Short mmCIF file of C-alpha atoms and ligand atoms in Angstrom, two decimals:
data_model
loop_
_atom_site.label_atom_id
_atom_site.label_comp_id
_atom_site.label_asym_id
_atom_site.label_seq_id
_atom_site.Cartn_x
_atom_site.Cartn_y
_atom_site.Cartn_z
CA MET A 221 -37.65 -49.51 -2.55
CA LYS A 222 -41.47 -49.97 -3.27
CA GLU A 223 -42.59 -49.28 -6.91
CA ILE A 224 -45.19 -45.68 -6.81
CA LYS A 225 -48.15 -47.18 -8.95
CA THR A 226 -50.32 -44.21 -7.77
CA ILE A 227 -50.51 -41.07 -6.49
CA ALA A 228 -52.40 -38.68 -5.13
CA VAL A 229 -52.66 -34.60 -5.73
CA LEU A 230 -54.05 -31.79 -3.94
CA THR A 231 -54.31 -28.14 -3.22
CA SER A 232 -54.23 -26.45 0.08
CA GLY A 233 -54.23 -23.56 1.95
CA GLY A 234 -54.67 -20.33 -0.35
CA ASP A 235 -55.50 -21.02 -3.76
CA ALA A 236 -52.41 -19.12 -5.89
CA PRO A 237 -52.45 -19.16 -9.78
CA GLY A 238 -50.56 -21.28 -11.48
CA MET A 239 -51.40 -24.39 -9.11
CA ASN A 240 -53.53 -25.79 -11.95
CA ALA A 241 -50.57 -25.92 -14.12
CA CYS A 242 -48.58 -27.67 -11.30
CA ILE A 243 -51.81 -30.28 -11.51
CA ARG A 244 -51.27 -30.54 -14.88
CA ALA A 245 -47.77 -31.49 -15.14
CA ILE A 246 -47.98 -33.76 -12.08
CA THR A 247 -50.91 -35.70 -13.72
CA ARG A 248 -49.22 -35.83 -17.36
CA ALA A 249 -45.91 -36.97 -16.38
CA ALA A 250 -47.13 -39.04 -13.53
CA ILE A 251 -49.48 -40.84 -16.61
CA PHE A 252 -46.36 -40.78 -19.17
CA ASN A 253 -44.38 -42.61 -16.34
CA ASN A 254 -47.33 -45.16 -16.44
CA MET A 255 -48.67 -44.21 -12.81
CA LYS A 256 -52.40 -43.44 -11.30
CA VAL A 257 -53.53 -40.10 -10.54
CA ILE A 258 -56.17 -39.71 -7.78
CA ALA A 259 -57.00 -36.08 -7.90
CA VAL A 260 -58.43 -35.13 -4.19
CA TYR A 261 -60.70 -32.59 -4.06
CA ARG A 262 -60.50 -29.69 -1.03
CA GLY A 263 -57.37 -30.46 0.44
CA TYR A 264 -56.44 -32.38 3.52
CA ALA A 265 -59.92 -32.13 3.47
CA GLY A 266 -61.11 -34.28 0.99
CA LEU A 267 -58.35 -36.65 2.19
CA ILE A 268 -59.59 -37.41 5.15
CA ASN A 269 -63.39 -37.53 3.37
CA GLY A 270 -62.47 -39.35 0.74
CA GLU A 271 -63.05 -36.97 -2.55
CA PHE A 272 -61.48 -38.93 -4.76
CA GLU A 273 -61.20 -39.07 -8.41
CA GLU A 274 -59.42 -40.59 -11.11
CA PHE A 275 -57.52 -37.97 -13.60
CA THR A 276 -56.93 -39.03 -17.06
CA SER A 277 -54.33 -36.38 -19.18
CA SER A 278 -57.60 -35.32 -20.77
CA SER A 279 -58.54 -33.78 -17.30
CA VAL A 280 -56.67 -31.70 -16.91
CA SER A 281 -56.81 -30.18 -20.43
CA ASN A 282 -57.19 -26.01 -21.15
CA THR A 283 -56.80 -25.55 -17.46
CA ILE A 284 -52.63 -24.26 -17.91
CA GLN A 285 -54.44 -20.48 -18.19
CA ARG A 286 -56.83 -20.76 -15.41
CA GLY A 287 -56.35 -19.32 -11.86
CA GLY A 288 -57.23 -20.82 -8.85
CA THR A 289 -57.10 -24.41 -8.30
CA ILE A 290 -59.50 -26.77 -10.14
CA LEU A 291 -59.20 -29.26 -6.87
CA LYS A 292 -60.39 -27.03 -4.51
CA THR A 293 -58.48 -26.08 -1.62
CA SER A 294 -59.21 -25.78 2.42
CA ARG A 295 -57.44 -25.05 5.52
CA SER A 296 -58.55 -27.98 7.29
CA GLN A 297 -58.26 -27.89 10.94
CA GLU A 298 -59.26 -31.88 11.30
CA PHE A 299 -55.45 -32.32 9.38
CA LEU A 300 -54.02 -30.72 12.36
CA ASP A 301 -55.16 -33.52 14.60
CA PRO A 302 -53.65 -37.37 14.67
CA GLU A 303 -57.24 -38.34 14.46
CA GLY A 304 -57.85 -36.87 11.09
CA ARG A 305 -54.32 -37.69 9.72
CA LYS A 306 -55.29 -41.21 10.53
CA LYS A 307 -58.69 -41.31 8.55
CA ALA A 308 -56.65 -39.98 5.93
CA TYR A 309 -53.76 -42.67 5.69
CA ASP A 310 -56.38 -44.81 6.24
CA ASN A 311 -58.30 -43.64 2.60
CA MET A 312 -55.12 -43.73 0.97
CA VAL A 313 -54.20 -47.26 1.96
CA ALA A 314 -57.89 -48.00 0.92
CA ASN A 315 -57.18 -46.32 -2.47
CA HIS A 316 -53.96 -48.17 -2.90
CA ILE A 317 -52.12 -44.55 -2.90
CA ASP A 318 -48.66 -44.61 -3.00
CA ALA A 319 -47.33 -41.48 -2.65
CA LEU A 320 -48.58 -38.15 -1.69
CA ILE A 321 -47.87 -34.53 -3.44
CA VAL A 322 -49.02 -31.64 -1.83
CA ILE A 323 -49.30 -28.13 -3.42
CA GLY A 324 -49.38 -25.26 -1.28
CA GLY A 325 -47.74 -22.80 1.32
CA ASN A 326 -46.37 -22.98 4.87
CA GLY A 327 -49.22 -24.16 6.60
CA SER A 328 -49.90 -26.72 3.97
CA LEU A 329 -46.52 -28.49 4.03
CA THR A 330 -45.89 -28.12 7.86
CA GLY A 331 -49.19 -30.52 7.45
CA ALA A 332 -47.42 -32.54 5.19
CA GLN A 333 -44.20 -32.55 7.25
CA LEU A 334 -46.38 -34.13 10.42
CA PHE A 335 -47.96 -36.91 7.64
CA ALA A 336 -45.03 -37.89 6.62
CA ARG A 337 -43.15 -38.24 9.60
CA GLU A 338 -46.45 -40.26 11.05
CA TYR A 339 -46.85 -42.46 8.08
CA ASP A 340 -44.50 -44.82 6.09
CA ILE A 341 -45.70 -43.50 3.06
CA PRO A 342 -43.61 -41.06 0.65
CA VAL A 343 -44.35 -36.97 0.53
CA ILE A 344 -43.43 -34.43 -1.62
CA GLY A 345 -44.47 -30.91 -0.91
CA LEU A 346 -44.30 -27.99 -4.01
CA PRO A 347 -44.32 -24.46 -3.12
CA GLY A 348 -47.33 -23.32 -3.83
CA THR A 349 -48.30 -19.72 -2.74
CA ILE A 350 -48.30 -16.05 -3.45
CA ASP A 351 -46.24 -14.99 -0.20
CA ASN A 352 -43.17 -16.52 -1.63
CA ASP A 353 -42.15 -17.56 2.01
CA LEU A 354 -40.69 -20.89 1.29
CA TYR A 355 -37.40 -21.08 2.63
CA GLY A 356 -34.95 -23.23 -0.28
CA THR A 357 -36.26 -22.02 -3.45
CA ASP A 358 -36.21 -18.69 -5.13
CA HIS A 359 -39.52 -17.97 -5.98
CA THR A 360 -43.12 -20.03 -4.85
CA ILE A 361 -46.28 -20.62 -7.56
CA GLY A 362 -48.27 -17.87 -8.11
CA TYR A 363 -45.65 -15.37 -6.28
CA ASP A 364 -44.73 -13.65 -10.14
CA THR A 365 -48.83 -13.24 -10.81
CA ALA A 366 -49.50 -11.44 -7.74
CA LEU A 367 -46.54 -8.99 -7.81
CA ASN A 368 -47.78 -7.84 -11.17
CA THR A 369 -51.49 -7.56 -10.47
CA ILE A 370 -50.27 -5.67 -7.57
CA VAL A 371 -47.89 -3.18 -9.79
CA GLU A 372 -50.77 -3.16 -12.34
CA CYS A 373 -52.96 -1.59 -9.35
CA VAL A 374 -50.44 0.50 -8.16
CA ASP A 375 -49.87 2.13 -11.42
CA LYS A 376 -53.41 2.70 -11.76
CA ILE A 377 -53.75 3.70 -7.95
CA ARG A 378 -50.59 6.51 -8.62
CA ASP A 379 -52.89 8.00 -11.60
CA THR A 380 -55.04 9.64 -8.71
CA ALA A 381 -52.34 10.16 -6.54
CA ASN A 382 -51.02 12.28 -8.88
CA SER A 383 -53.77 13.91 -10.01
CA HIS A 384 -55.19 15.19 -6.85
CA ASP A 385 -51.89 15.66 -4.95
CA ARG A 386 -52.89 12.54 -2.09
CA ILE A 387 -50.21 10.55 -0.49
CA PHE A 388 -51.80 6.66 -0.50
CA PHE A 389 -51.30 3.92 1.89
CA ILE A 390 -51.31 0.92 0.10
CA GLU A 391 -51.74 -3.01 1.74
CA VAL A 392 -50.45 -5.73 0.17
CA MET A 393 -50.90 -9.27 1.29
CA GLY A 394 -47.79 -11.45 2.43
CA ARG A 395 -48.94 -13.15 5.68
CA ASP A 396 -45.40 -12.47 7.33
CA ALA A 397 -43.34 -11.83 4.56
CA GLY A 398 -42.52 -8.85 2.99
CA PHE A 399 -41.89 -9.97 -0.23
CA LEU A 400 -45.41 -8.71 -2.14
CA ALA A 401 -44.60 -5.37 -0.65
CA GLN A 402 -40.83 -4.82 -1.35
CA ASN A 403 -40.78 -5.86 -4.61
CA SER A 404 -43.88 -4.14 -5.85
CA ALA A 405 -42.44 -1.13 -4.12
CA ILE A 406 -39.40 -0.90 -6.50
CA ALA A 407 -41.37 -2.28 -9.10
CA SER A 408 -43.63 0.66 -9.24
CA GLY A 409 -42.08 3.43 -7.90
CA ALA A 410 -43.29 3.92 -4.98
CA GLU A 411 -41.44 6.09 -2.43
CA ALA A 412 -42.15 3.31 0.60
CA ALA A 413 -42.41 0.01 1.52
CA ILE A 414 -43.46 -1.17 5.39
CA ILE A 415 -42.08 -4.91 6.08
CA PRO A 416 -42.05 -7.10 8.74
CA GLU A 417 -38.32 -7.88 8.29
CA ASP A 418 -37.46 -4.26 8.37
CA LYS A 419 -38.84 -2.71 11.36
CA THR A 420 -40.47 0.98 10.26
CA ASP A 421 -40.49 3.56 13.20
CA VAL A 422 -43.63 5.79 12.19
CA ASP A 423 -41.94 8.88 13.21
CA GLN A 424 -39.56 7.99 10.16
CA LEU A 425 -41.72 7.19 7.65
CA ALA A 426 -43.40 10.50 8.37
CA GLU A 427 -40.68 12.63 8.31
CA PHE A 428 -39.42 10.71 5.15
CA ILE A 429 -42.91 12.01 3.74
CA GLY A 430 -42.90 15.19 4.96
CA ARG A 431 -39.47 15.62 3.42
CA GLY A 432 -40.01 14.38 -0.47
CA MET A 433 -43.47 15.91 -0.25
CA ARG A 434 -42.25 19.73 0.85
CA LYS A 435 -39.28 18.94 -1.77
CA SER A 436 -40.42 18.80 -5.00
CA LYS A 437 -43.25 15.38 -5.19
CA ASN A 438 -47.10 16.47 -4.38
CA SER A 439 -48.01 12.67 -3.96
CA SER A 440 -46.92 9.87 -2.50
CA ILE A 441 -47.32 5.78 -2.22
CA VAL A 442 -46.29 3.58 0.68
CA ILE A 443 -46.74 -0.22 -0.03
CA VAL A 444 -47.37 -1.38 3.42
CA SER A 445 -47.25 -5.18 4.55
CA GLU A 446 -50.12 -6.61 5.81
CA SER A 447 -47.89 -8.22 8.32
CA GLN A 448 -49.24 -7.51 12.27
CA LYS A 449 -46.36 -9.18 13.56
CA ASP A 450 -45.20 -5.47 14.61
CA GLY A 451 -48.77 -5.02 16.38
CA SER A 452 -49.89 -2.41 14.07
CA GLY A 453 -53.16 -2.13 12.04
CA GLY A 454 -51.38 -2.60 8.62
CA ALA A 455 -51.94 0.71 5.92
CA LEU A 456 -54.81 1.84 8.36
CA TYR A 457 -52.74 2.19 11.17
CA TYR A 458 -49.60 4.37 9.35
CA ALA A 459 -52.19 6.36 7.51
CA ASP A 460 -53.56 7.46 10.75
CA ARG A 461 -50.22 8.20 12.22
CA VAL A 462 -49.07 10.45 9.28
CA ARG A 463 -52.58 11.93 8.90
CA LYS A 464 -51.67 13.59 12.71
CA GLU A 465 -48.40 14.61 12.26
CA PHE A 466 -49.35 16.73 9.16
CA PRO A 467 -52.51 17.53 8.88
CA GLN A 468 -52.01 19.21 5.40
CA TYR A 469 -51.55 16.08 3.34
CA LYS A 470 -54.71 14.41 2.11
CA VAL A 471 -54.11 10.87 3.19
CA GLN A 472 -56.18 7.77 1.84
CA VAL A 473 -55.46 4.07 2.05
CA THR A 474 -56.45 1.25 -0.49
CA ILE A 475 -56.26 -2.18 0.88
CA LEU A 476 -55.78 -4.92 -2.33
CA GLY A 477 -57.49 -7.43 -0.78
CA HIS A 478 -58.09 -10.66 -2.80
CA LEU A 479 -58.13 -9.78 -6.19
CA GLN A 480 -54.35 -10.21 -5.33
CA ARG A 481 -54.60 -14.09 -5.47
CA GLY A 482 -56.34 -14.78 -8.08
CA GLY A 483 -56.30 -14.24 -12.45
CA THR A 484 -54.55 -15.97 -15.05
CA PRO A 485 -50.90 -17.12 -13.98
CA SER A 486 -48.29 -15.29 -15.95
CA ALA A 487 -45.85 -17.19 -18.11
CA TYR A 488 -43.39 -17.37 -15.33
CA ASP A 489 -45.74 -19.06 -13.08
CA ARG A 490 -47.07 -21.51 -15.76
CA ILE A 491 -43.55 -22.86 -16.34
CA LEU A 492 -42.35 -22.75 -12.54
CA ALA A 493 -45.20 -24.52 -11.98
CA SER A 494 -44.60 -26.95 -15.06
CA ARG A 495 -41.19 -27.68 -13.91
CA LEU A 496 -41.83 -28.14 -10.44
CA GLY A 497 -45.18 -30.48 -10.93
CA TYR A 498 -42.18 -32.60 -13.46
CA ALA A 499 -39.74 -32.67 -10.79
CA SER A 500 -42.01 -33.76 -8.17
CA ILE A 501 -42.49 -36.97 -10.46
CA GLU A 502 -39.30 -37.36 -11.29
CA ALA A 503 -38.73 -37.02 -7.44
CA LEU A 504 -40.66 -39.68 -6.59
CA ILE A 505 -39.24 -42.23 -9.29
CA GLU A 506 -35.76 -41.90 -7.96
CA GLY A 507 -36.84 -42.70 -4.51
CA GLN A 508 -37.12 -39.09 -2.76
CA ARG A 509 -39.03 -38.64 0.17
CA ASN A 510 -40.42 -35.97 2.32
CA ILE A 511 -39.16 -33.49 0.52
CA MET A 512 -39.92 -29.89 -1.12
CA VAL A 513 -39.08 -29.47 -4.84
CA GLY A 514 -38.14 -25.99 -5.21
CA ILE A 515 -36.05 -23.98 -7.58
CA SER A 516 -32.62 -21.86 -7.41
CA ASN A 517 -30.59 -20.15 -9.30
CA ASP A 518 -33.11 -22.09 -12.49
CA GLU A 519 -32.02 -25.12 -10.84
CA ILE A 520 -34.49 -27.87 -9.33
CA VAL A 521 -33.59 -28.44 -5.92
CA TYR A 522 -34.59 -30.81 -2.99
CA VAL A 523 -35.26 -29.23 0.30
CA PRO A 524 -36.12 -31.40 3.14
CA ILE A 525 -39.56 -30.18 3.91
CA GLN A 526 -38.82 -29.59 7.29
CA ARG A 527 -36.17 -27.27 6.36
CA ALA A 528 -38.70 -25.48 4.34
CA VAL A 529 -41.45 -24.57 6.61
CA LYS A 530 -38.80 -23.73 9.87
CA MET A 531 -35.71 -21.63 7.78
CA ASP A 532 -36.63 -18.06 7.38
CA LYS A 533 -36.43 -16.82 4.49
CA PRO A 534 -34.78 -13.48 4.21
CA ILE A 535 -35.62 -10.40 2.64
CA LYS A 536 -32.07 -9.29 0.45
CA LYS A 537 -31.08 -6.08 2.31
CA GLU A 538 -30.07 -4.66 -1.20
CA LEU A 539 -33.27 -4.80 -2.00
CA ILE A 540 -33.94 -2.29 0.87
CA ASP A 541 -31.69 -0.28 -0.28
CA VAL A 542 -32.60 -0.44 -3.41
CA LEU A 543 -35.73 1.18 -2.90
CA ALA A 544 -34.86 3.51 -0.28
CA VAL A 545 -32.02 5.55 -2.99
CA LEU A 546 -34.45 5.29 -5.98
CA SER A 547 -37.10 6.83 -3.94
CA MET A 548 -35.58 9.73 -3.41
O1 F6P B 265 -51.10 -17.30 1.98
C1 F6P B 265 -51.82 -16.83 0.76
C2 F6P B 265 -52.60 -15.44 1.47
O2 F6P B 265 -53.16 -14.93 0.41
C3 F6P B 265 -51.93 -14.25 2.88
O3 F6P B 265 -51.52 -13.74 1.93
C4 F6P B 265 -53.18 -13.98 3.18
O4 F6P B 265 -52.45 -13.59 4.42
C5 F6P B 265 -53.70 -14.84 3.42
O5 F6P B 265 -53.24 -15.94 2.37
C6 F6P B 265 -55.29 -14.89 3.54
O6 F6P B 265 -56.14 -16.04 3.65
P1 F6P B 265 -57.65 -16.40 3.08
O7 F6P B 265 -58.00 -16.18 2.37
O8 F6P B 265 -58.18 -17.32 3.84
O9 F6P B 265 -58.50 -15.18 3.77
#
């Protein structure tokens, strides 16, 4: 096994709160173990273009509390081509980089997996995305913060919903996964969640809201996952359908958008990011390669990157039942 003297670290895909805490942990754990740290700017694009900087321990001072990513990020099209990956590899060789750590979501780790297959270089993936959609880890870095941000927003919107007797359809991020929608609905006491994992019949939803409104509730909150898997247009689509069936109700839509993704990371995300970053260096020292480091039942786990990106991470049926019963 070749000794790892120099590692490179990059963030890729959507920024997520806690990425900086993770970069900090990787940098300091690597330096503690006498490794040199090369920070790569703008994700894979920076690997291709050689946007490198050697990090010292103080490069990551005063960053643990900051949202976004100090390394900047991108979704590189060029890295999807073998030619782009070859350029990236050549840059790594030219800079004597022995291993690569990628912090990102599904698309970013898919890129990491391709790279690891083609070139004989250890690659470690770390789950960094607000979507929580990577298999093999209970949580991804950024998910907890985004969830709390959504709940805070919904609490505020509920004040207006209540005061004006309105039904609000609130659209949240999550790409093709409903974790943010389902759990924010439970945490905010919403009446329903529409998620890609559980097909919602629009008529059923209208029925449900109508029943609730007639019974006692004068206002309703429905959280809609942004996923377009079901061919619908998210919150706008469901709101329109309910408006048609219940013209007597005042229906409004709020799309939370990118305000869900930024902001100071929660304590949970900072700790998770620190643990995963630290563990990624331990994993490299142990000789691990082409794995994602995740967390399961509060223990660090290694998951082959291929499984992390390919396998479905289902939403527990229990969460669907909890919301259905508690929102009566
Ligand atoms: O993957 C994170 C995420 O925020 C998704 O929830 C969302 O669908 C997507 O990124 C938005 O990407 P962008 O910021 O590039 O529009």
